[in-house]
Each structure stands twice: as structure tokens, then as C-alpha cells.
XYZ file of C-alpha atoms in Angstrom:
718
model
C 45.126 73.031 99.942
C 48.123 75.223 100.626
C 50.415 74.429 103.501
C 50.496 76.542 106.624
C 53.953 77.819 105.710
C 52.543 79.354 102.547
C 49.494 81.066 104.032
C 50.514 82.312 107.488
C 53.436 84.256 108.798
C 56.293 82.362 110.383
C 55.920 81.727 114.049
C 57.627 84.389 116.142
C 60.285 83.467 118.652
C 60.800 85.814 121.624
C 63.877 87.328 119.984
C 62.183 87.881 116.635
C 59.160 89.391 118.391
C 61.429 91.930 120.043
C 63.004 92.731 116.683
C 59.531 93.231 115.177
C 58.365 95.534 117.981
C 59.038 98.719 115.978
C 56.445 97.747 113.371
C 53.736 96.744 115.825
C 50.595 98.693 116.687
C 52.049 100.000 119.959
C 55.756 99.816 119.199
C 55.720 102.183 116.221
C 55.171 105.236 118.422
C 58.200 104.700 120.719
C 60.272 103.928 117.626
C 59.233 107.155 115.927
C 59.830 109.138 119.123
C 63.316 107.666 119.491
C 64.127 108.514 115.885
C 62.905 112.068 116.373
C 65.617 112.407 119.026
C 68.212 110.718 116.812
C 67.263 113.014 113.929
C 67.870 116.094 116.087
C 71.257 114.697 117.127
C 72.165 113.877 113.520
C 71.149 117.234 112.074
C 72.971 119.028 114.908
C 76.277 117.171 114.560
C 76.445 116.423 110.819
C 77.197 120.017 109.686
C 80.227 120.072 112.002
C 81.994 117.255 110.158
C 83.565 119.565 107.588
C 85.205 121.559 110.380
C 87.343 118.590 111.450
C 88.097 117.219 107.986
C 91.846 117.012 107.444
C 93.228 116.089 104.024
C 96.872 116.749 104.938
C 99.184 114.356 103.126
C 100.623 112.956 106.336
C 97.192 111.529 107.201
C 97.333 109.301 104.114
C 100.726 107.742 104.859
C 101.779 104.642 106.788
C 102.508 105.720 110.352
C 105.872 103.922 110.368
C 107.063 105.050 106.920
C 110.377 106.861 106.500
C 108.678 109.795 104.778
C 106.206 110.088 107.676
C 109.077 110.252 110.163
C 110.769 112.864 107.985
C 107.612 115.005 107.873
C 107.378 114.930 111.654
C 111.031 115.932 111.825
C 110.428 118.822 109.422
C 107.584 120.067 111.610
C 109.378 119.781 114.948
C 112.973 120.714 114.066
C 112.642 122.922 110.988
C 109.411 124.720 111.879
C 107.863 123.544 108.610
C 104.544 122.599 110.149
C 101.640 123.402 107.856
C 103.771 125.055 105.174
C 103.396 124.480 101.449
C 104.938 126.150 98.417
C 103.207 128.090 95.680
C 105.293 128.318 92.498
C 104.892 131.248 90.130
C 106.255 130.387 86.677
C 106.982 132.956 83.950
C 107.632 131.693 80.414
C 108.230 133.139 76.955
C 109.016 131.703 73.551
C 112.235 133.756 73.369
C 114.922 134.662 75.956
C 113.418 136.821 78.679
C 113.883 140.590 78.480
C 115.005 142.871 81.325
C 111.375 143.973 81.603
C 110.375 140.377 82.322
C 112.988 140.068 85.065
C 111.848 143.386 86.549
C 108.197 142.265 86.545
C 109.064 139.016 88.354
C 111.144 140.930 90.926
C 108.251 143.319 91.560
C 105.874 140.397 91.978
C 108.231 138.814 94.497
C 107.965 141.862 96.749
C 104.166 141.950 96.436
C 103.800 138.197 97.081
C 105.711 138.495 100.346
C 102.486 139.873 101.821
C 100.856 136.473 101.223
C 103.746 134.379 102.565
C 103.496 132.596 105.904
C 104.600 134.656 108.939
C 108.401 134.843 109.068
C 108.804 133.511 105.515
C 109.920 135.293 102.327
C 109.410 134.639 98.623
C 112.420 133.044 96.888
C 113.579 133.963 93.380
C 113.304 134.806 90.601
C 115.111 131.560 89.681
C 116.074 131.563 85.961
C 116.014 128.459 83.773
C 119.141 127.372 81.913
C 117.609 128.213 78.532
C 116.833 131.769 79.693
C 113.143 131.479 78.759
C 111.605 130.981 82.209
C 111.666 132.400 85.730
C 110.274 130.902 88.931
C 109.214 132.354 92.282
C 108.675 130.159 95.366
C 106.088 131.528 97.821
C 105.857 129.651 101.174
C 102.216 129.652 102.259
C 100.604 128.605 105.525
C 98.106 125.762 105.239
C 95.889 127.582 107.728
C 95.620 130.550 105.366
C 94.677 128.265 102.491
C 92.113 126.440 104.616
C 90.590 129.717 105.824
C 89.987 131.228 102.369
C 92.038 129.486 99.707
C 90.012 130.829 96.806
C 90.604 134.433 97.827
C 94.301 133.840 98.492
C 94.905 132.231 95.095
C 92.834 134.877 93.359
C 94.951 137.602 94.971
C 98.188 135.849 94.014
C 97.020 135.432 90.430
C 95.966 139.104 90.252
C 99.424 140.193 91.452
C 101.123 138.028 88.843
C 98.906 138.930 85.887
C 98.930 142.684 86.451
C 101.456 144.528 84.309
C 102.876 141.500 82.483
C 105.166 142.625 79.611
C 104.095 141.589 76.075
C 105.026 137.995 75.223
C 105.422 136.926 78.863
C 102.995 134.382 80.352
C 102.669 133.550 84.031
C 100.752 131.008 86.081
C 100.519 129.306 89.486
C 101.524 125.743 90.256
C 103.431 123.824 92.939
C 102.318 121.897 95.990
C 99.940 124.603 97.199
C 98.140 124.786 93.845
C 97.984 120.997 93.550
C 96.583 120.726 97.083
C 93.993 123.351 96.249
C 92.977 121.377 93.172
C 92.489 118.289 95.328
C 90.514 120.225 97.941
C 88.259 121.626 95.232
C 87.665 118.096 94.001
C 86.854 116.888 97.524
C 84.444 119.788 97.970
C 82.399 118.277 95.155
C 81.891 115.211 97.342
C 79.574 117.155 99.634
C 76.522 118.663 97.962
C 76.772 117.288 94.402
C 77.602 113.750 95.507
C 74.713 113.652 97.955
C 72.149 115.001 95.514
C 73.315 112.757 92.697
C 73.089 109.746 95.012
C 69.585 110.770 96.113
C 68.521 111.105 92.477
C 69.833 107.646 91.575
C 68.156 105.957 94.547
C 64.884 107.799 93.895
C 64.885 106.695 90.257
C 65.370 103.041 91.197
C 62.619 103.190 93.824
C 60.201 104.750 91.337
C 60.944 102.127 88.693
C 60.686 99.301 91.213
C 57.476 100.193 93.062
C 55.796 102.928 90.973
C 54.386 104.364 94.180
C 54.876 107.960 95.363
C 54.826 106.970 99.031
C 57.405 104.227 98.461
C 59.597 106.895 96.949
C 59.098 109.482 99.670
C 59.000 107.422 102.876
C 62.119 105.258 102.328
C 64.043 108.331 101.114
C 63.182 110.162 104.344
C 64.342 107.161 106.390
C 67.566 106.843 104.393
C 68.266 110.565 104.680
C 67.840 110.415 108.460
C 70.164 107.425 108.700
C 72.744 109.278 106.587
C 72.579 112.310 108.869
C 72.943 110.090 111.920
C 75.942 108.352 110.329
C 77.552 111.713 109.534
C 76.962 112.866 113.112
C 78.557 109.677 114.448
C 81.517 110.222 112.111
C 81.908 113.695 113.619
C 81.975 112.223 117.131
C 84.584 109.669 116.056
C 86.767 112.395 114.589
C 86.266 114.789 117.477
C 86.613 112.432 120.439
C 88.046 109.106 119.214
C 91.058 110.442 117.278
C 89.755 109.041 113.963
C 91.066 110.979 110.977
C 88.258 112.453 108.890
C 89.140 113.160 105.260
C 87.436 113.660 101.941
C 87.739 110.007 100.987
C 85.955 108.458 103.952
C 83.229 111.110 104.104
C 82.508 110.745 100.375
C 82.357 106.945 100.543
C 80.235 107.160 103.716
C 77.427 108.946 101.874
C 77.386 106.466 99.005
C 77.616 103.478 101.355
C 74.718 104.548 103.576
C 72.416 105.253 100.641
C 73.411 102.032 98.907
C 73.049 99.557 101.760
C 69.996 101.333 103.202
C 68.215 100.962 99.882
C 69.218 97.286 99.708
C 67.708 96.628 103.128
C 64.645 98.698 102.239
C 63.972 96.698 99.092
C 64.338 93.405 100.952
C 61.962 94.403 103.761
C 59.355 96.080 101.540
C 59.295 93.105 99.166
C 58.719 90.675 102.036
C 56.107 93.002 103.567
C 54.170 93.033 100.308
C 54.351 89.245 100.159
C 53.011 88.923 103.703
C 50.164 91.376 103.051
C 48.788 88.860 100.543
C 48.751 86.204 103.254
C 47.174 88.101 106.138
C 44.586 90.851 106.572
C 46.274 92.425 109.604
C 49.002 94.807 108.431
C 50.792 94.622 111.769
C 50.914 90.828 111.603
C 52.242 91.160 108.065
C 54.968 93.538 109.239
C 55.835 91.216 112.110
C 56.186 88.321 109.688
C 58.191 90.412 107.224
C 60.597 91.584 109.922
C 60.921 88.097 111.349
C 61.826 86.724 107.923
C 64.011 89.634 106.748
C 65.952 90.471 109.878
C 68.323 87.463 109.788
C 69.401 88.292 106.229
C 69.774 92.014 106.950
C 71.688 91.432 110.179
C 73.918 88.804 108.566
C 74.626 91.092 105.645
C 75.372 94.081 107.853
C 77.368 91.958 110.273
C 79.552 90.722 107.443
C 80.314 94.277 106.342
C 80.926 95.488 109.901
C 83.288 92.635 110.752
C 85.181 93.152 107.507
C 85.470 96.886 108.214
C 86.578 96.133 111.770
C 89.908 94.766 110.508
C 90.780 98.006 108.704
C 92.302 99.707 111.786
C 95.054 97.089 111.470
C 96.127 98.770 108.224
C 99.424 100.642 108.181
C 98.103 103.298 105.782
C 96.419 105.909 107.950
C 93.595 106.743 105.539
C 92.665 103.054 105.230
C 92.719 102.548 108.993
C 90.429 105.560 109.488
C 87.953 104.279 106.911
C 86.878 101.337 109.094
C 85.286 103.172 112.068
C 83.650 105.773 109.842
C 81.966 103.223 107.579
C 80.960 101.028 110.524
C 79.019 104.035 111.811
C 77.328 104.228 108.405
C 76.336 100.566 108.292
C 75.092 100.642 111.900
C 72.914 103.665 111.135
C 71.543 102.004 107.987
C 70.618 98.792 109.832
C 69.067 100.665 112.737
C 66.900 102.734 110.409
C 65.906 99.725 108.300
C 64.788 97.598 111.256
C 63.177 100.316 113.424
C 62.358 103.543 111.612
C 61.244 102.084 108.279
C 58.871 99.460 109.804
C 57.348 102.117 112.051
C 56.779 104.469 109.126
C 55.373 101.737 106.870
C 53.008 100.526 109.603
C 51.474 104.000 109.777
C 50.189 103.674 106.211
C 49.684 99.912 105.869
C 48.615 98.804 102.414
C 48.143 102.376 101.245
C 51.912 102.779 101.077
C 51.836 100.728 97.845
C 49.209 102.952 96.164
C 48.233 102.766 93.342
C 49.289 99.062 93.154
C 47.797 98.098 96.527
C 48.260 94.423 97.543
C 44.969 92.948 98.811
C 44.615 90.069 101.232
C 44.452 87.105 98.840
C 45.431 83.695 100.308
C 44.911 82.050 96.922
C 47.375 84.427 95.292
C 49.831 83.929 98.146
C 49.577 80.157 97.737
C 49.929 80.289 93.953
C 53.018 78.627 92.484
C 56.068 80.870 92.714
C 56.634 80.499 88.970
C 53.238 82.060 88.281
C 53.838 85.022 90.591
C 57.390 85.592 89.325
C 57.266 84.499 85.725
C 60.630 85.817 84.529
C 62.578 84.428 87.455
C 60.589 81.238 87.210
C 61.954 80.819 83.683
C 65.480 81.565 84.932
C 65.075 78.933 87.648
C 63.778 76.498 85.067
C 66.825 77.044 82.874
C 69.162 76.499 85.816
C 67.245 73.381 86.814
C 67.449 71.929 83.310
C 71.217 72.329 82.803
C 72.977 73.140 86.091
C 76.354 71.730 85.010
C 76.372 73.556 81.684
C 75.422 76.869 83.328
C 78.002 76.425 86.102
C 80.786 75.672 83.622
C 79.743 78.425 81.198
C 79.479 81.167 83.839
C 82.733 80.097 85.498
C 84.500 80.145 82.151
C 83.078 83.554 81.327
C 84.202 85.018 84.644
C 87.669 83.506 84.233
C 87.980 85.009 80.761
C 86.850 88.381 82.043
C 89.418 88.209 84.831
C 92.139 88.069 82.157
C 91.506 91.780 81.743
C 93.554 92.055 84.956
C 96.631 91.502 82.755
C 98.694 94.651 82.426
C 97.158 96.361 85.462
C 99.610 99.085 86.480
C 99.554 100.284 90.092
C 100.351 103.898 90.941
C 99.023 107.179 89.583
C 101.256 109.989 88.433
C 100.492 113.424 89.853
C 98.979 114.522 86.557
C 96.569 111.571 86.772
C 95.159 112.263 90.247
C 92.286 114.259 88.774
C 90.148 113.230 85.832
C 90.272 116.695 84.266
C 93.268 118.904 83.581
C 93.606 121.948 85.837
C 95.330 125.285 85.316
C 98.111 124.329 87.741
C 98.784 121.153 85.762
C 99.110 123.144 82.544
C 101.566 125.525 84.220
C 103.486 122.547 85.590
C 103.742 121.079 82.095
C 105.057 124.398 80.755
C 107.545 124.549 83.627
C 108.867 121.075 82.781
C 109.936 122.364 79.349
C 112.438 124.756 80.934
C 113.484 123.271 84.274
C 114.647 119.780 85.275
C 111.686 117.421 85.347
C 111.968 116.980 89.108
C 112.358 120.658 90.008
C 108.681 120.896 90.887
C 108.976 118.200 93.595
C 112.521 117.880 95.016
C 113.817 115.077 97.205
C 114.307 116.069 100.851
C 117.158 114.396 102.729
C 117.475 114.860 106.499
C 120.821 113.975 108.132
C 122.828 114.878 111.206
C 124.984 117.970 110.865
C 128.176 115.932 111.181
C 127.083 113.730 108.247
C 126.396 116.605 105.843
C 129.493 116.215 103.660
C 129.096 112.460 103.365
C 125.417 112.822 102.442
C 126.237 115.476 99.841
C 128.792 113.134 98.293
C 126.175 110.387 97.992
C 123.676 112.793 96.412
C 126.162 114.230 93.937
C 127.200 110.733 92.860
C 123.614 109.593 92.265
C 122.928 109.495 88.498
C 119.259 110.415 88.892
C 119.946 113.665 90.770
C 120.139 116.753 88.526
C 121.360 119.190 91.164
C 121.772 119.559 94.919
C 120.790 122.666 96.867
C 122.734 124.192 99.760
C 122.053 122.488 103.118
C 119.543 124.086 105.504
C 120.261 123.717 109.199
C 117.662 123.425 111.925
C 117.589 126.333 114.360
C 117.721 124.413 117.639
C 118.891 120.925 116.764
C 121.705 119.020 115.128
C 119.816 118.307 111.891
C 120.370 119.375 108.293
C 118.008 119.254 105.325
C 119.358 118.900 101.789
C 117.023 119.405 98.833
C 117.932 117.581 95.629
C 116.308 118.026 92.219
C 115.499 114.815 90.373
C 116.488 114.444 86.751
C 113.178 112.691 86.029
C 109.566 113.606 86.679
C 108.877 112.976 90.365
C 106.136 110.364 89.901
C 107.972 108.422 87.179
C 109.424 104.930 87.594
C 112.917 106.356 87.003
C 112.494 108.846 89.859
C 111.252 106.108 92.176
C 114.282 103.981 91.294
C 116.553 106.946 92.089
C 114.962 107.459 95.521
C 115.149 103.750 96.356
C 118.822 103.644 95.377
C 119.451 106.816 97.356
C 117.877 105.345 100.490
C 119.898 102.184 100.038
C 123.165 104.082 99.545
C 122.627 106.296 102.598
C 121.558 103.393 104.795
C 124.706 101.411 103.964
C 127.130 104.330 104.065
C 129.355 103.922 107.128
C 129.952 107.682 107.377
C 126.231 108.577 107.536
C 124.774 107.721 110.929
C 121.113 108.643 110.276
C 119.337 109.616 107.074
C 115.677 110.149 106.226
C 114.640 110.571 102.587
C 111.311 112.293 101.994
C 109.563 114.387 99.369
C 106.725 113.543 96.943
C 108.532 110.623 95.273
C 109.488 109.028 98.585
C 105.936 109.562 99.833
C 104.578 107.827 96.737
C 106.907 104.867 97.316
C 105.943 104.558 100.989
C 102.228 104.807 100.249
C 102.441 102.102 97.576
C 104.447 99.860 99.913
C 101.936 100.431 102.713
C 98.974 99.591 100.493
C 100.732 96.470 99.248
C 101.474 95.386 102.816
C 97.884 96.075 103.848
C 96.587 94.122 100.856
C 98.549 91.036 101.939
C 97.448 91.431 105.557
C 93.816 92.464 105.256
C 92.636 90.316 102.347
C 93.104 87.003 104.233
C 91.497 88.529 107.332
C 88.482 89.784 105.387
C 88.109 86.402 103.691
C 88.267 84.637 107.051
C 85.655 86.971 108.561
C 83.248 86.574 105.659
C 83.723 82.798 105.599
C 83.020 82.572 109.326
C 79.823 84.603 109.008
C 78.534 82.411 106.161
C 79.380 79.203 108.031
C 77.509 80.429 111.114
C 74.580 81.638 109.016
C 74.136 78.523 106.881
C 75.719 75.986 109.250
C 77.264 74.393 106.182
C 81.003 74.372 105.470
C 80.712 73.146 101.880
C 78.222 75.865 100.986
C 80.387 78.531 102.620
C 83.518 77.459 100.708
C 81.619 77.367 97.406
C 80.144 80.818 98.004
C 83.533 82.275 98.938
C 85.122 80.813 95.809
C 82.363 82.370 93.704
C 82.839 85.739 95.401
C 86.607 85.770 94.834
C 86.095 84.783 91.200
C 83.556 87.583 90.822
C 86.077 90.051 92.282
C 88.787 88.955 89.855
C 86.376 89.302 86.937
C 85.307 92.768 88.158
C 88.935 93.943 88.301
C 89.467 92.629 84.784
C 86.327 94.340 83.493
C 87.197 97.622 85.232
C 90.729 97.560 83.839
C 89.348 97.142 80.327
C 87.124 100.183 80.925
C 90.113 102.179 82.164
C 92.102 101.254 79.072
C 89.183 102.399 76.959
C 89.209 105.714 78.807
C 92.934 106.107 78.174
C 93.933 105.464 81.793
C 97.015 103.284 82.063
C 97.413 103.348 85.856
C 95.242 102.762 88.909
C 95.514 104.167 92.410
C 97.639 102.248 94.925
C 94.551 101.607 97.091
C 92.501 100.300 94.147
C 92.831 96.553 94.761
C 92.365 96.709 98.535
C 89.388 99.092 98.519
C 87.790 97.166 95.692
C 88.249 93.870 97.514
C 86.775 95.315 100.695
C 83.614 96.581 99.044
C 83.059 93.715 96.634
C 83.702 90.876 99.066
C 82.152 92.433 102.162
C 79.231 94.092 100.358
C 78.931 92.013 97.205
C 78.320 88.936 99.337
C 75.056 90.610 100.440
C 73.114 89.267 97.501
C 74.329 85.739 97.994
C 73.394 86.018 101.686
C 69.932 87.313 100.750
C 69.498 84.360 98.407
C 70.931 81.675 100.685
C 68.943 82.699 103.772
C 65.802 82.221 101.668
C 67.170 78.909 100.335
C 67.784 77.722 103.883
C 64.196 78.689 104.724
C 62.729 76.827 101.736
C 64.870 73.673 101.627
C 63.488 72.020 104.801
C 59.960 72.428 103.360
C 60.651 71.353 99.817
C 63.939 69.533 99.657
C 67.248 70.740 98.269
C 66.477 71.003 94.559
C 62.993 72.530 94.680
C 63.804 74.732 97.671
C 66.817 76.203 95.887
C 64.802 76.934 92.760
C 61.908 78.453 94.728
C 64.282 80.732 96.599
C 65.835 81.871 93.329
C 62.389 82.523 91.866
C 60.928 84.563 94.715
C 64.057 86.595 95.513
C 65.241 87.229 91.955
C 63.467 90.535 91.403
C 64.214 92.199 94.730
C 67.863 91.131 94.849
C 68.492 92.261 91.288
C 66.869 95.613 92.101
C 69.075 95.896 95.187
C 72.137 95.142 93.093
C 71.172 97.764 90.546
C 70.728 100.324 93.343
C 74.147 99.666 94.861
C 75.805 99.630 91.446
C 74.082 102.870 90.499
C 75.035 104.630 93.733
C 78.684 103.700 93.325
C 78.500 104.828 89.718
C 77.992 108.304 91.163
C 81.610 108.094 92.365
C 82.643 107.498 88.771
C 81.393 110.993 87.941
C 83.627 112.629 90.551
C 86.797 114.471 89.459
C 89.070 112.358 91.691
C 90.595 109.481 89.736
C 90.863 107.346 92.882
C 87.115 107.507 93.582
C 86.185 107.315 89.898
C 88.117 104.054 89.545
C 86.644 102.644 92.748
C 83.147 103.525 91.554
C 83.616 101.737 88.231
C 85.106 98.666 89.931
C 82.338 98.332 92.523
C 79.656 98.923 89.903
C 81.073 96.175 87.672
C 81.521 93.795 90.592
C 78.050 94.304 92.055
C 76.383 93.785 88.686
C 78.373 90.597 88.098
C 77.588 89.351 91.590
C 73.877 90.205 91.580
C 73.080 89.094 88.033
C 75.566 86.362 87.108
C 76.951 84.869 90.309
C 73.837 84.960 92.468
C 71.292 84.269 89.697
C 73.129 81.581 87.751
C 76.431 80.358 89.154
C 75.511 79.797 92.817
C 72.185 77.997 92.241
C 73.709 75.946 89.416
C 76.575 74.809 91.661
C 74.135 74.079 94.485
C 72.072 71.819 92.204
C 75.183 70.187 90.734
C 76.659 69.387 94.148
C 73.318 68.242 95.508
C 72.515 67.734 99.176
C 76.234 67.521 99.970
C 76.134 71.309 99.496
C 74.822 71.520 103.089
C 77.474 69.350 104.736
C 77.803 68.888 107.674
C 74.340 70.254 108.588
C 71.072 68.378 108.056
C 69.326 71.295 106.328
C 68.577 69.245 103.223
C 66.899 66.308 104.954
C 63.993 65.003 102.935
C 60.836 67.044 103.694
C 57.411 65.707 104.604
C 55.417 64.997 101.409
C 53.550 68.142 100.374
C 49.831 68.354 99.562
C 48.811 67.977 95.931
C 49.056 71.636 94.789
C 52.522 71.941 96.288
C 53.657 68.664 94.703
C 52.477 70.057 91.374
C 54.557 73.255 91.923
C 57.568 71.149 92.803
C 57.161 69.215 89.574
C 56.850 72.489 87.637
């Protein structure tokens, strides 16, 4: 005879009954009505998000960085707010003819029509070898934002028309590079969403082979994504949260990924309960009662980890927290209210054509018989827990050695995964002008300190040339542009800027100096990310550890699980770095380690939480050893499917043209697969069996259970 715990739903407490209200006979209608209102709100607000998206460089910098202060100074004192330069480069294989100079001069006059109000085109500036000319067109960011494609097309038409034979011309500079980045971010809207939908749909089809279980969850997930996007708009519009291409792109992937995880967990438990009871509403109540703690704990872990991000000094990282919290909250709300209400409308028919019938005998059958593959996995872990624990730990440690040689910091040419026209023009320009001419250093000093600052610049070995000082109109400030001898994103250029800052700071005749420009910005961003990594990683670890301790009420288990998660992260970084080397990428983005840690520790712990909440449910009935193995057996399929979904959705990022997101996608994919398949399936249960009942210290979760009836004793022996 099967025990009551195997044939009937868990008893409902008042709190769990309230949580299960949305899937009840009467509660589904209010839930659907409420979501109809939320859907209208989401679809009304979501399209407005693009209107407040701001990818200006200053929004990616640490608020207290020297380059950030310099940019504010440039805007307020030099009227350089929202200005960027478009470079027109003319090259030939032989010294330029008078016709070439005349063509460039004519273009300069025509390009003045595109320049920002009150600005004029500079040049032509000849190269020392006489084979290149350069025009500098100051453009307004507002004009680029309004219709950048048309503006660049007009500029290119002006330049290409009437070119003398043998003369080539192209567009590059900060404006062109920014346009390349904006074009890449634009691909994070439609294509990213549809690719994510396709991946999730494929996994749902392969998992359930039911048309309704493809359609209904996808509708729920889509509504939660629209609600999350609408909330992100409200945060950006009224809460002063910076909205940029990074956080909106990750938001879409996150909502689809975690929503599908929660969907798989709830649907799997619902199907299990339908075998035990005839009443579909009772089955939904039992499924929600059993699944909600794991879903809430998982979501709570992610939310609390994201809640520390506003402490980051890097503005883009700080803004990511509130935006993604909105996404997780929407996903949880939809999973625990909308999805149960929708599923309860269809009952068993939602699983057609593989409809689960009420079958108490099947529900009471040994877990190994109902989940044969995972039963064999559990058997292998049970037979040799120490060997499996040592082998998997060793394998992960070896994989983490791939971390060796990881180089932090992308060069400008590496920001995109494909070469653009502006990058090709920039490369041609570097053959004729100093390597740093494209991105000069900007030094801001007081007027009285101009001569002393010029002396420091001229004595610096990494400075190729210094331009004439530019004075602010209404203030006692001077800007001096200096051309670097080395490419602006190179290590040599960074060393020059650091030395320059040091020299100016310790020069007694220079009262105040701010060093900015692309190289200085790169240095400040890297320093900010490094500082945030050292601050946020311990905080995230502490938050996750606290959640697991409260969930399991076991300190030993929590410490073991955290150690496994950190080891999995290290192995994922090593594996990702090996992939990057195979792709010919020698460097990673400065935010790579922090963003990867956030997603893999806060989200990768989901699968361990899903497993351990089931273990904690089974152990009091069966004892530590059998309960652990049963939990592994019955959750193996759904958790692995959830891991594959999340890995697949983040793989979509790997197909994007932005190197930063491509690298993050590969890292999270590798980490989730390692965590869902290796850590959760083998390492954690093996360590739990090896440690024994001390795994639950100081709680009494593993106290010896009441002897089970004969069929259950037989399953325990199996």
C-alpha cells in the first residue's frame, strides 16, 4: 500500500492556499481579469522604452571617474554637449595631386551643412607622407539620433561624388563608431526577441510534444516580457534609471529564460499531481503548493543579488539591477498567477496528445520505474559517491585552468564581432597618421596653468604631438588635445595616460588637471569594473548563502552548495576562455567577470535550489540517503530541461554582433550547462551522500523517518 504522501496532494497551509488561489475553480477568473489589465498596461508602455534609451558613453562610466568629471566640464564650460566628430579620410597609393586637395576642400564646404549649429568642418589635414587628407566634421548627437542613417548616407554621397581617379575616401571617427554600436544595439530588439522565442518554443516542443503546452506558456511568457518592458520604461521615465541597449537586451533574454524555467517546474509537478488525483483543481493546488517555495526562493535569490547592483560605481552596471528586478518580478508573477489560471482552463487536455490519466498505482510506482534514466544516474551516484565527487571536482578544477591567460579589456576594433566600413577606414588612416590621431587625449586645466601643462605634455614620450589650446568662452578653463603615439586602446597608450595623470597631479605648477578622451575613459571603466567586482562579488555570495541557509535551515549544506557554485563559475570562465581563444579572441570585456558571476551565481543556483527543495521534502519521509536519491530521480528531467532552456536563450546573445554580449552569452551558456548537468546531477548529490546526515547540520531534517510500508521499503532498497 502506498503512503498518503505518495497518493494525495500535500496538505495546504493558509499561506499556500492563498498562493494557489489563481489556479482554483473560482480564482482563475479574477487572475485572468487582472492579467488582462496588466497586458494592456504592458503593451501600452513597452513600445515607449526605445524613446528613452540612452547609449551615451557617459552613462557607462563610473560617476566619480576623472574622465566623467572631464566630460561634464566639456559640456558645461566648452559647450560640447552632445557633440561627436565624423572623420572623412582620403587616401591614395601615391602623393596626393592638386585635384585631390581641391576635392577635399570642396567636400569641406558641402559638409558644413551637416555640422552641428555654430560648428564648422576642420581641414583638410594632410598626413606627413603626403598620401592622405582628413576632414573633421562636428555632428550633433541629436541629429544622429533623429535619422543617423540618412545623415551618414548624405555625408558619404558628398564624399564619393566627383572623386579624382586613384583617390579613395571613407567615413570613420567617433560618430561612425557610435553609429556602428547603435546599429548593433538595434539588432537587440526584433531579432533578439524572435530568436529567443524560437529557442524557447523548440525546447517546449521537444519536452512536452503538445501544441497547447507550446502555445499557452509562450503567451504567458510574452505577456510577462511586455509587462517587464513596461516597468523598465517607468523606471527610466520616473525613477532616473538609465536605460541602454545592454540592459534592455539582457532583460528580454532573462525574462524568457527564467519564465521558462518556472514554467517547466510547475507543469512537471502539475502532471505528477494529475496522476494522483482526479480533480484538476486539486492537482493544480498541490502543484502550486509544492512548486511555489522553490520558485520564490529561486526568484528571491536573483532579486536580492540584483538589488546590490545599484552599489556599483559603473553607471551601466548600477542601472542593470532595477531593470532586471522588474523582469524577474514579472516572470514570477506570471508563473504563479497567469500560468496556473490558463492551465486550469484546459485541465488534462493541455497535455494532449500525451494526456496524463488519474492513476494512483502509477503515481505510487517506484520513482526509478517512472524515471528510468535518472534512476540509473541516481543508482550510479549511490554506488560510488566519493569517486563521483572527486572525479567531478577534479574535472571542474582542470577546466578552470582555462582561466589562465584571460586578458581583460577590448580594443576598439574588437567591440563588434564583424568588421565595419568605419573600422576599415580607421585602419587605412592609421597607415598615414599617428596611431592615436583618431582618438586624442583631452587635458583640461586652468588658464593660468596652460604653459606648465603644455610642458608636461611635450615631455611625455608617448605623446606624438600637441594641439593649440582651446579656451572656454565664459570660464577660466583650457582644453589641450594631444595625439598619442600609440593606438588609443593599446597597453602603451594606457601607460602614457596613466603617467600623464600622475605627472600632472604631482606638478606643483599645475593646480587642477583632468585627463579625458577614449584611452582615459577605457582606463576608468576598467578600474570601475575591477572595483565593483571586489565589492559586489562578496555581497552577492553573502546574499545567496543567506537565502540557501534560510531555505534549507542547514549551514553545512549551504556552504557545500556555495562552494560547488563558485567552482562551477570558475570552470565556466575557463571553458568560455578556451572557446574565445578558438574563435581568435584574445581579450574579454571589462564587465565580463562581474556580469558572468552575477548571472551564474544568482541564476545558476536555481537548479540546485530546485533539487534541494525537493530533497528537503523527501528526506523526512525516507531518510537522508534514499530521500536525496529520490529527489535526484524525480527532478532530473525537468531541471535538465530548464537548464537547457536557459543555456539556449543566452546562446542567442552569442549570435549578436556586440562582443560584450556575445562573450556573456557563451559564458552563461557554459556555466548553466555545467551547473545543471554536472554540479546538480552528480557533484551535489554525491557530496550529500558522502557527508551523510551531517549535511543538514544544525537542522533535524535528516532525522530517521517512520518505517515505510513494504512497497516503499522495496523502492528504498532499489
